[in-house]
Amino acid sequence: MPKTPVATTRPAPRRLSGLWGFAAAALLIAGLTLALHARKALTERTPSRPLLTVASTTYVLQDSYLRQVSYLGLIAAGRRATLGFEIPGQIARMPLRQGDAVRAGALIAALDDSALRVRRAAAAADLEQVRAELELARLKARRQGELSASGAVSEEAFDETRLRARALASRLEAVTARLAGIDITLRQSELRAPYAGVIADRYVYEGAVVSPGTPVLKLIETTAQEAHIGVAAERAAAFARGERYVLELRDTAFEAAVLSVRPDVDPVTRTATVVFDIPAGVDALDGEPVTLQLTERVEESGGWLPIAALLEGQRGVWTVLRLEPHEGALRAVREVVEVLDLRGDRAYVRGTLTDAAAVVASGVHRITPGSLVTARAGG
């Protein structure tokens, strides 16, 4: 007899696991939805923090800028000399000391001239004797010449008298020259100022025995002073004789005219020396520093920013924060710049900034790149 078919069913656990998975997913979605709604509600209840307000400035790009350049120099006397005697001797007088002013021709030192004066007295006596002998010889020669014409005096006697008078005339010239030489030596025993000035130094004192050319003292002229200032060699040709420039001495400014430009370059400083005439009313000391202030144009593109806008980064790189519009506010964006010059509280920089860019002017340490801020003009 035929078999009756038996109905078969799948195991219940497999279907139950699918139901449990669906239920878990539904619960997860519901939980996330509730969390999002709760967060939204919390956000709506929490007031938003106000944006930080920063001072801003505008970066103006330019092709060049003017730079103040200072060149340093020294006050120098128009004339200075180390004085000494032309003859040897012992110093008898030195009436002046360091810092004393002297006029041109004033006695500043003298040698012991007692021996010279004895020699001069002897030479003067010889001169008088020779003059007397010469006068007598000329009288005798004149008389013998008259007598010789009549034959009363021999030609030999007349020639002897005439030649003696000639020899005495030559001797008179020699004694006169010797006396003049002694007078010159006497003048050389006195040291006089060749120009008006100030005694800067003394190297010897009374009683010292000096040789010709031994330094005795240094004299510096005070009536004509100069300023010797080294400038860049490429700028030396721009200075013309007679042009006036502003110099600074002890925080005092005055005008000075160019006297000359030296045609060489200092091997140490690599600068050319410009000589200026110091006006008579300027109270300057020899060797004092003096400054020449010049304005020069530098052909470098860039712009001026407050120093407070700069932030030093790694490895000496400087950065600024540029402001750009973002969702109704301003976002700070970092830009890299190079500092070319400093002037007071401003810096001339170039870099990735574009013309008319808004830049945070101060307080950059409080702001991180990417922060949203508001701005007010302050730079």
PDB file of C-alpha atoms in Angstrom, residues 69-303:
ATOM      1  CA  VAL A  69      71.189 105.174   6.047  1.00  0.00           C
ATOM      2  CA  SER A  70      73.719 106.364   8.621  1.00  0.00           C
ATOM      3  CA  TYR A  71      77.424 106.707   7.832  1.00  0.00           C
ATOM      4  CA  LEU A  72      79.838 107.160  10.731  1.00  0.00           C
ATOM      5  CA  GLY A  73      82.923 109.357  10.667  1.00  0.00           C
ATOM      6  CA  LEU A  74      85.268 111.347  12.900  1.00  0.00           C
ATOM      7  CA  ILE A  75      85.970 115.002  13.570  1.00  0.00           C
ATOM      8  CA  ALA A  76      89.497 115.836  12.439  1.00  0.00           C
ATOM      9  CA  ALA A  77      91.573 118.977  12.799  1.00  0.00           C
ATOM     10  CA  GLY A  78      92.299 120.810   9.584  1.00  0.00           C
ATOM     11  CA  ARG A  79      95.978 120.732  10.523  1.00  0.00           C
ATOM     12  CA  ARG A  80      97.872 118.820  13.165  1.00  0.00           C
ATOM     13  CA  ALA A  81     101.601 118.534  13.637  1.00  0.00           C
ATOM     14  CA  THR A  82     104.160 116.922  15.902  1.00  0.00           C
ATOM     15  CA  LEU A  83     106.671 119.710  16.457  1.00  0.00           C
ATOM     16  CA  GLY A  84     110.376 119.429  17.250  1.00  0.00           C
ATOM     17  CA  PHE A  85     113.611 121.411  17.046  1.00  0.00           C
ATOM     18  CA  GLU A  86     115.854 121.547  13.996  1.00  0.00           C
ATOM     19  CA  ILE A  87     119.019 121.683  16.107  1.00  0.00           C
ATOM     20  CA  PRO A  88     120.237 119.708  19.133  1.00  0.00           C
ATOM     21  CA  GLY A  89     120.217 121.180  22.592  1.00  0.00           C
ATOM     22  CA  GLN A  90     118.805 121.181  26.092  1.00  0.00           C
ATOM     23  CA  ILE A  91     115.238 122.366  26.620  1.00  0.00           C
ATOM     24  CA  ALA A  92     115.238 125.456  28.829  1.00  0.00           C
ATOM     25  CA  ARG A  93     111.606 126.583  28.627  1.00  0.00           C
ATOM     26  CA  MET A  94     108.234 124.991  27.924  1.00  0.00           C
ATOM     27  CA  PRO A  95     105.639 127.446  29.256  1.00  0.00           C
ATOM     28  CA  LEU A  96     102.539 125.620  27.964  1.00  0.00           C
ATOM     29  CA  ARG A  97     100.767 122.443  29.030  1.00  0.00           C
ATOM     30  CA  GLN A  98      98.299 120.060  27.438  1.00  0.00           C
ATOM     31  CA  GLY A  99      95.054 121.785  26.535  1.00  0.00           C
ATOM     32  CA  ASP A 100      96.528 125.289  26.448  1.00  0.00           C
ATOM     33  CA  ALA A 101      95.475 127.404  23.493  1.00  0.00           C
ATOM     34  CA  VAL A 102      98.159 129.220  21.519  1.00  0.00           C
ATOM     35  CA  ARG A 103      98.072 131.856  18.815  1.00  0.00           C
ATOM     36  CA  ALA A 104     100.074 131.679  15.620  1.00  0.00           C
ATOM     37  CA  GLY A 105     103.723 132.603  16.231  1.00  0.00           C
ATOM     38  CA  ALA A 106     103.574 132.178  20.022  1.00  0.00           C
ATOM     39  CA  LEU A 107     106.632 130.710  21.764  1.00  0.00           C
ATOM     40  CA  ILE A 108     105.905 127.167  22.923  1.00  0.00           C
ATOM     41  CA  ALA A 109     109.416 125.862  23.739  1.00  0.00           C
ATOM     42  CA  ALA A 110     113.028 127.085  23.757  1.00  0.00           C
ATOM     43  CA  LEU A 111     116.504 125.553  23.993  1.00  0.00           C
ATOM     44  CA  ASP A 112     119.351 126.821  26.146  1.00  0.00           C
ATOM     45  CA  ASP A 113     120.967 129.443  23.867  1.00  0.00           C
ATOM     46  CA  SER A 114     123.709 130.773  26.152  1.00  0.00           C
ATOM     47  CA  ALA A 115     126.517 129.267  24.053  1.00  0.00           C
ATOM     48  CA  LEU A 116     124.993 130.631  20.866  1.00  0.00           C
ATOM     49  CA  ARG A 117     124.801 134.122  22.308  1.00  0.00           C
ATOM     50  CA  VAL A 118     128.499 134.008  23.275  1.00  0.00           C
ATOM     51  CA  ARG A 119     129.364 132.965  19.722  1.00  0.00           C
ATOM     52  CA  ARG A 120     127.212 135.753  18.355  1.00  0.00           C
ATOM     53  CA  ALA A 121     128.910 138.344  20.556  1.00  0.00           C
ATOM     54  CA  ALA A 122     132.329 137.181  19.342  1.00  0.00           C
ATOM     55  CA  ALA A 123     131.185 137.267  15.726  1.00  0.00           C
ATOM     56  CA  ALA A 124     129.756 140.757  16.186  1.00  0.00           C
ATOM     57  CA  ALA A 125     133.099 141.944  17.614  1.00  0.00           C
ATOM     58  CA  ASP A 126     134.981 140.406  14.675  1.00  0.00           C
ATOM     59  CA  LEU A 127     132.616 142.190  12.328  1.00  0.00           C
ATOM     60  CA  GLU A 128     133.335 145.570  13.879  1.00  0.00           C
ATOM     61  CA  GLN A 129     137.093 144.915  13.740  1.00  0.00           C
ATOM     62  CA  VAL A 130     136.996 143.926  10.088  1.00  0.00           C
ATOM     63  CA  ARG A 131     134.909 146.962   9.222  1.00  0.00           C
ATOM     64  CA  ALA A 132     137.489 149.234  10.873  1.00  0.00           C
ATOM     65  CA  GLU A 133     140.413 147.528   9.144  1.00  0.00           C
ATOM     66  CA  LEU A 134     138.616 147.703   5.808  1.00  0.00           C
ATOM     67  CA  GLU A 135     137.888 151.393   6.215  1.00  0.00           C
ATOM     68  CA  LEU A 136     141.555 152.077   7.007  1.00  0.00           C
ATOM     69  CA  ALA A 137     142.770 149.982   4.066  1.00  0.00           C
ATOM     70  CA  ARG A 138     140.480 151.836   1.662  1.00  0.00           C
ATOM     71  CA  LEU A 139     141.719 155.225   2.902  1.00  0.00           C
ATOM     72  CA  LYS A 140     145.361 154.162   2.467  1.00  0.00           C
ATOM     73  CA  ALA A 141     144.645 152.784  -0.976  1.00  0.00           C
ATOM     74  CA  ARG A 142     142.977 156.067  -2.037  1.00  0.00           C
ATOM     75  CA  ARG A 143     145.915 158.160  -0.793  1.00  0.00           C
ATOM     76  CA  GLN A 144     148.541 155.875  -2.296  1.00  0.00           C
ATOM     77  CA  GLY A 145     146.687 155.971  -5.566  1.00  0.00           C
ATOM     78  CA  GLU A 146     147.011 159.769  -5.660  1.00  0.00           C
ATOM     79  CA  LEU A 147     150.695 159.591  -4.698  1.00  0.00           C
ATOM     80  CA  SER A 148     151.396 156.824  -7.162  1.00  0.00           C
ATOM     81  CA  ALA A 149     150.291 159.057 -10.023  1.00  0.00           C
ATOM     82  CA  SER A 150     153.041 161.581  -9.079  1.00  0.00           C
ATOM     83  CA  GLY A 151     155.641 158.859  -8.430  1.00  0.00           C
ATOM     84  CA  ALA A 152     155.836 159.444  -4.683  1.00  0.00           C
ATOM     85  CA  VAL A 153     154.685 155.872  -3.933  1.00  0.00           C
ATOM     86  CA  SER A 154     155.800 152.805  -5.778  1.00  0.00           C
ATOM     87  CA  GLU A 155     153.340 150.758  -7.764  1.00  0.00           C
ATOM     88  CA  GLU A 156     154.162 147.738  -5.592  1.00  0.00           C
ATOM     89  CA  ALA A 157     153.175 149.500  -2.371  1.00  0.00           C
ATOM     90  CA  PHE A 158     149.970 150.774  -3.952  1.00  0.00           C
ATOM     91  CA  ASP A 159     149.032 147.290  -5.200  1.00  0.00           C
ATOM     92  CA  GLU A 160     149.683 145.792  -1.782  1.00  0.00           C
ATOM     93  CA  THR A 161     147.391 148.293  -0.068  1.00  0.00           C
ATOM     94  CA  ARG A 162     144.672 147.919  -2.714  1.00  0.00           C
ATOM     95  CA  LEU A 163     144.674 144.108  -2.527  1.00  0.00           C
ATOM     96  CA  ARG A 164     144.624 144.222   1.288  1.00  0.00           C
ATOM     97  CA  ALA A 165     141.455 146.315   1.126  1.00  0.00           C
ATOM     98  CA  ARG A 166     139.891 143.771  -1.220  1.00  0.00           C
ATOM     99  CA  ALA A 167     140.823 140.890   1.118  1.00  0.00           C
ATOM    100  CA  LEU A 168     139.310 142.726   4.072  1.00  0.00           C
ATOM    101  CA  ALA A 169     136.086 143.242   2.079  1.00  0.00           C
ATOM    102  CA  SER A 170     135.869 139.480   1.504  1.00  0.00           C
ATOM    103  CA  ARG A 171     136.569 138.842   5.179  1.00  0.00           C
ATOM    104  CA  LEU A 172     133.783 141.284   6.075  1.00  0.00           C
ATOM    105  CA  GLU A 173     131.338 139.281   3.965  1.00  0.00           C
ATOM    106  CA  ALA A 174     132.441 136.045   5.655  1.00  0.00           C
ATOM    107  CA  VAL A 175     132.031 137.449   9.169  1.00  0.00           C
ATOM    108  CA  THR A 176     128.641 138.924   8.218  1.00  0.00           C
ATOM    109  CA  ALA A 177     127.513 135.527   6.907  1.00  0.00           C
ATOM    110  CA  ARG A 178     128.782 133.819  10.065  1.00  0.00           C
ATOM    111  CA  LEU A 179     126.825 136.270  12.203  1.00  0.00           C
ATOM    112  CA  ALA A 180     123.678 135.702  10.104  1.00  0.00           C
ATOM    113  CA  GLY A 181     124.117 131.933  10.525  1.00  0.00           C
ATOM    114  CA  ILE A 182     124.312 132.331  14.296  1.00  0.00           C
ATOM    115  CA  ASP A 183     121.124 134.432  14.214  1.00  0.00           C
ATOM    116  CA  ILE A 184     119.378 131.670  12.264  1.00  0.00           C
ATOM    117  CA  THR A 185     120.520 129.093  14.808  1.00  0.00           C
ATOM    118  CA  LEU A 186     119.234 131.322  17.596  1.00  0.00           C
ATOM    119  CA  ARG A 187     115.823 131.458  15.916  1.00  0.00           C
ATOM    120  CA  GLN A 188     115.895 127.679  15.540  1.00  0.00           C
ATOM    121  CA  SER A 189     116.467 127.363  19.284  1.00  0.00           C
ATOM    122  CA  GLU A 190     112.926 128.704  19.749  1.00  0.00           C
ATOM    123  CA  LEU A 191     109.884 126.614  18.838  1.00  0.00           C
ATOM    124  CA  ARG A 192     106.914 128.746  17.792  1.00  0.00           C
ATOM    125  CA  ALA A 193     103.362 127.766  16.838  1.00  0.00           C
ATOM    126  CA  PRO A 194     102.968 127.664  13.042  1.00  0.00           C
ATOM    127  CA  TYR A 195      99.208 128.275  13.423  1.00  0.00           C
ATOM    128  CA  ALA A 196      96.618 128.916  16.118  1.00  0.00           C
ATOM    129  CA  GLY A 197      95.630 125.771  17.958  1.00  0.00           C
ATOM    130  CA  VAL A 198      95.720 123.754  21.161  1.00  0.00           C
ATOM    131  CA  ILE A 199      98.580 121.808  22.720  1.00  0.00           C
ATOM    132  CA  ALA A 200      97.368 118.205  22.469  1.00  0.00           C
ATOM    133  CA  ASP A 201     100.368 116.449  24.023  1.00  0.00           C
ATOM    134  CA  ARG A 202     103.853 116.995  25.453  1.00  0.00           C
ATOM    135  CA  TYR A 203     106.548 114.401  24.911  1.00  0.00           C
ATOM    136  CA  VAL A 204     109.515 115.988  26.752  1.00  0.00           C
ATOM    137  CA  TYR A 205     110.010 118.443  29.598  1.00  0.00           C
ATOM    138  CA  GLU A 206     112.493 121.105  30.737  1.00  0.00           C
ATOM    139  CA  GLY A 207     116.037 119.811  31.076  1.00  0.00           C
ATOM    140  CA  ALA A 208     115.725 117.120  28.423  1.00  0.00           C
ATOM    141  CA  VAL A 209     118.415 116.991  25.742  1.00  0.00           C
ATOM    142  CA  VAL A 210     116.898 116.544  22.303  1.00  0.00           C
ATOM    143  CA  SER A 211     118.265 115.761  18.882  1.00  0.00           C
ATOM    144  CA  PRO A 212     117.066 117.344  15.633  1.00  0.00           C
ATOM    145  CA  GLY A 213     113.567 116.079  14.831  1.00  0.00           C
ATOM    146  CA  THR A 214     112.842 114.669  18.293  1.00  0.00           C
ATOM    147  CA  PRO A 215     109.066 115.054  18.955  1.00  0.00           C
ATOM    148  CA  VAL A 216     108.519 117.738  21.589  1.00  0.00           C
ATOM    149  CA  LEU A 217     104.752 118.339  21.485  1.00  0.00           C
ATOM    150  CA  LYS A 218     101.655 117.935  19.314  1.00  0.00           C
ATOM    151  CA  LEU A 219      99.692 120.966  18.101  1.00  0.00           C
ATOM    152  CA  ILE A 220      96.123 120.664  16.774  1.00  0.00           C
ATOM    153  CA  GLU A 221      94.442 123.440  14.838  1.00  0.00           C
ATOM    154  CA  THR A 222      91.075 124.531  16.232  1.00  0.00           C
ATOM    155  CA  THR A 223      90.003 127.230  13.789  1.00  0.00           C
ATOM    156  CA  ALA A 224      89.395 124.890  10.847  1.00  0.00           C
ATOM    157  CA  GLN A 225      87.899 121.468  11.592  1.00  0.00           C
ATOM    158  CA  GLU A 226      86.744 118.762   9.232  1.00  0.00           C
ATOM    159  CA  ALA A 227      84.568 115.662   9.327  1.00  0.00           C
ATOM    160  CA  HIS A 228      85.961 112.582   7.605  1.00  0.00           C
ATOM    161  CA  ILE A 229      83.076 110.191   6.882  1.00  0.00           C
ATOM    162  CA  GLY A 230      83.305 106.869   5.067  1.00  0.00           C
ATOM    163  CA  VAL A 231      80.452 106.182   2.622  1.00  0.00           C
ATOM    164  CA  ALA A 232      79.699 103.283   0.319  1.00  0.00           C
ATOM    165  CA  ALA A 233      82.089 103.369  -2.622  1.00  0.00           C
ATOM    166  CA  GLU A 234      79.249 103.353  -5.155  1.00  0.00           C
ATOM    167  CA  ARG A 235      77.764 106.496  -3.558  1.00  0.00           C
ATOM    168  CA  ALA A 236      80.984 108.525  -3.428  1.00  0.00           C
ATOM    169  CA  ALA A 237      80.529 109.959  -6.929  1.00  0.00           C
ATOM    170  CA  ALA A 238      77.217 111.553  -5.868  1.00  0.00           C
ATOM    171  CA  PHE A 239      78.980 114.010  -3.525  1.00  0.00           C
ATOM    172  CA  ALA A 240      79.989 117.287  -5.173  1.00  0.00           C
ATOM    173  CA  ARG A 241      82.196 120.005  -3.717  1.00  0.00           C
ATOM    174  CA  GLY A 242      80.137 122.712  -2.039  1.00  0.00           C
ATOM    175  CA  GLU A 243      76.975 120.634  -1.572  1.00  0.00           C
ATOM    176  CA  ARG A 244      75.533 120.782   1.926  1.00  0.00           C
ATOM    177  CA  TYR A 245      74.453 117.790   4.001  1.00  0.00           C
ATOM    178  CA  VAL A 246      73.069 117.340   7.497  1.00  0.00           C
ATOM    179  CA  LEU A 247      75.492 115.888  10.058  1.00  0.00           C
ATOM    180  CA  GLU A 248      74.740 114.849  13.631  1.00  0.00           C
ATOM    181  CA  LEU A 249      77.107 115.439  16.552  1.00  0.00           C
ATOM    182  CA  ARG A 250      76.041 114.675  20.146  1.00  0.00           C
ATOM    183  CA  ASP A 251      72.362 114.567  19.093  1.00  0.00           C
ATOM    184  CA  THR A 252      72.734 118.000  17.470  1.00  0.00           C
ATOM    185  CA  ALA A 253      72.157 118.387  13.735  1.00  0.00           C
ATOM    186  CA  PHE A 254      73.962 120.974  11.602  1.00  0.00           C
ATOM    187  CA  GLU A 255      74.727 121.566   7.935  1.00  0.00           C
ATOM    188  CA  ALA A 256      78.204 121.064   6.511  1.00  0.00           C
ATOM    189  CA  ALA A 257      79.589 121.591   3.023  1.00  0.00           C
ATOM    190  CA  VAL A 258      81.567 118.989   1.095  1.00  0.00           C
ATOM    191  CA  LEU A 259      85.252 119.904   0.786  1.00  0.00           C
ATOM    192  CA  SER A 260      86.490 116.909  -1.170  1.00  0.00           C
ATOM    193  CA  VAL A 261      86.107 113.204  -1.860  1.00  0.00           C
ATOM    194  CA  ARG A 262      89.194 111.062  -1.524  1.00  0.00           C
ATOM    195  CA  PRO A 263      89.946 109.074  -4.680  1.00  0.00           C
ATOM    196  CA  ASP A 264      90.781 105.850  -2.836  1.00  0.00           C
ATOM    197  CA  VAL A 265      88.953 103.202  -0.802  1.00  0.00           C
ATOM    198  CA  ASP A 266      89.879 102.314   2.759  1.00  0.00           C
ATOM    199  CA  PRO A 267      91.280  98.758   2.637  1.00  0.00           C
ATOM    200  CA  VAL A 268      89.738  97.883   6.014  1.00  0.00           C
ATOM    201  CA  THR A 269      86.244  99.406   5.838  1.00  0.00           C
ATOM    202  CA  ARG A 270      85.967  99.319   2.028  1.00  0.00           C
ATOM    203  CA  THR A 271      84.491 102.819   2.070  1.00  0.00           C
ATOM    204  CA  ALA A 272      85.384 106.073   0.328  1.00  0.00           C
ATOM    205  CA  THR A 273      86.099 109.092   2.544  1.00  0.00           C
ATOM    206  CA  VAL A 274      84.112 112.302   2.084  1.00  0.00           C
ATOM    207  CA  VAL A 275      85.580 115.393   3.784  1.00  0.00           C
ATOM    208  CA  PHE A 276      83.138 117.992   5.165  1.00  0.00           C
ATOM    209  CA  ASP A 277      83.896 121.500   6.434  1.00  0.00           C
ATOM    210  CA  ILE A 278      82.712 121.960  10.031  1.00  0.00           C
ATOM    211  CA  PRO A 279      81.130 125.406  10.600  1.00  0.00           C
ATOM    212  CA  ALA A 280      82.945 127.702  13.009  1.00  0.00           C
ATOM    213  CA  GLY A 281      80.094 127.736  15.523  1.00  0.00           C
ATOM    214  CA  VAL A 282      80.111 123.973  16.089  1.00  0.00           C
ATOM    215  CA  ASP A 283      81.863 122.929  19.303  1.00  0.00           C
ATOM    216  CA  ALA A 284      83.556 119.689  18.264  1.00  0.00           C
ATOM    217  CA  LEU A 285      86.545 117.849  19.678  1.00  0.00           C
ATOM    218  CA  ASP A 286      89.183 116.206  17.571  1.00  0.00           C
ATOM    219  CA  GLY A 287      88.381 112.506  17.141  1.00  0.00           C
ATOM    220  CA  GLU A 288      84.693 112.779  18.103  1.00  0.00           C
ATOM    221  CA  PRO A 289      82.246 110.556  16.185  1.00  0.00           C
ATOM    222  CA  VAL A 290      79.939 112.309  13.734  1.00  0.00           C
ATOM    223  CA  THR A 291      77.113 110.824  11.656  1.00  0.00           C
ATOM    224  CA  LEU A 292      75.860 111.524   8.141  1.00  0.00           C
ATOM    225  CA  GLN A 293      72.169 110.731   7.595  1.00  0.00           C
ATOM    226  CA  LEU A 294      71.094 109.913   4.033  1.00  0.00           C
ATOM    227  CA  THR A 295      67.870 108.738   2.430  1.00  0.00           C
ATOM    228  CA  GLU A 296      68.198 106.176  -0.347  1.00  0.00           C
ATOM    229  CA  ARG A 297      65.684 104.323  -2.495  1.00  0.00           C
ATOM    230  CA  VAL A 298      65.769 100.525  -2.351  1.00  0.00           C
ATOM    231  CA  GLU A 299      64.298  98.744  -5.354  1.00  0.00           C
ATOM    232  CA  GLU A 300      62.591  95.870  -3.531  1.00  0.00           C
ATOM    233  CA  SER A 301      58.887  95.050  -3.827  1.00  0.00           C
ATOM    234  CA  GLY A 302      57.006  94.650  -0.561  1.00  0.00           C
ATOM    235  CA  GLY A 303      54.936  96.575   1.941  1.00  0.00           C
TER     236      GLY A 303
END
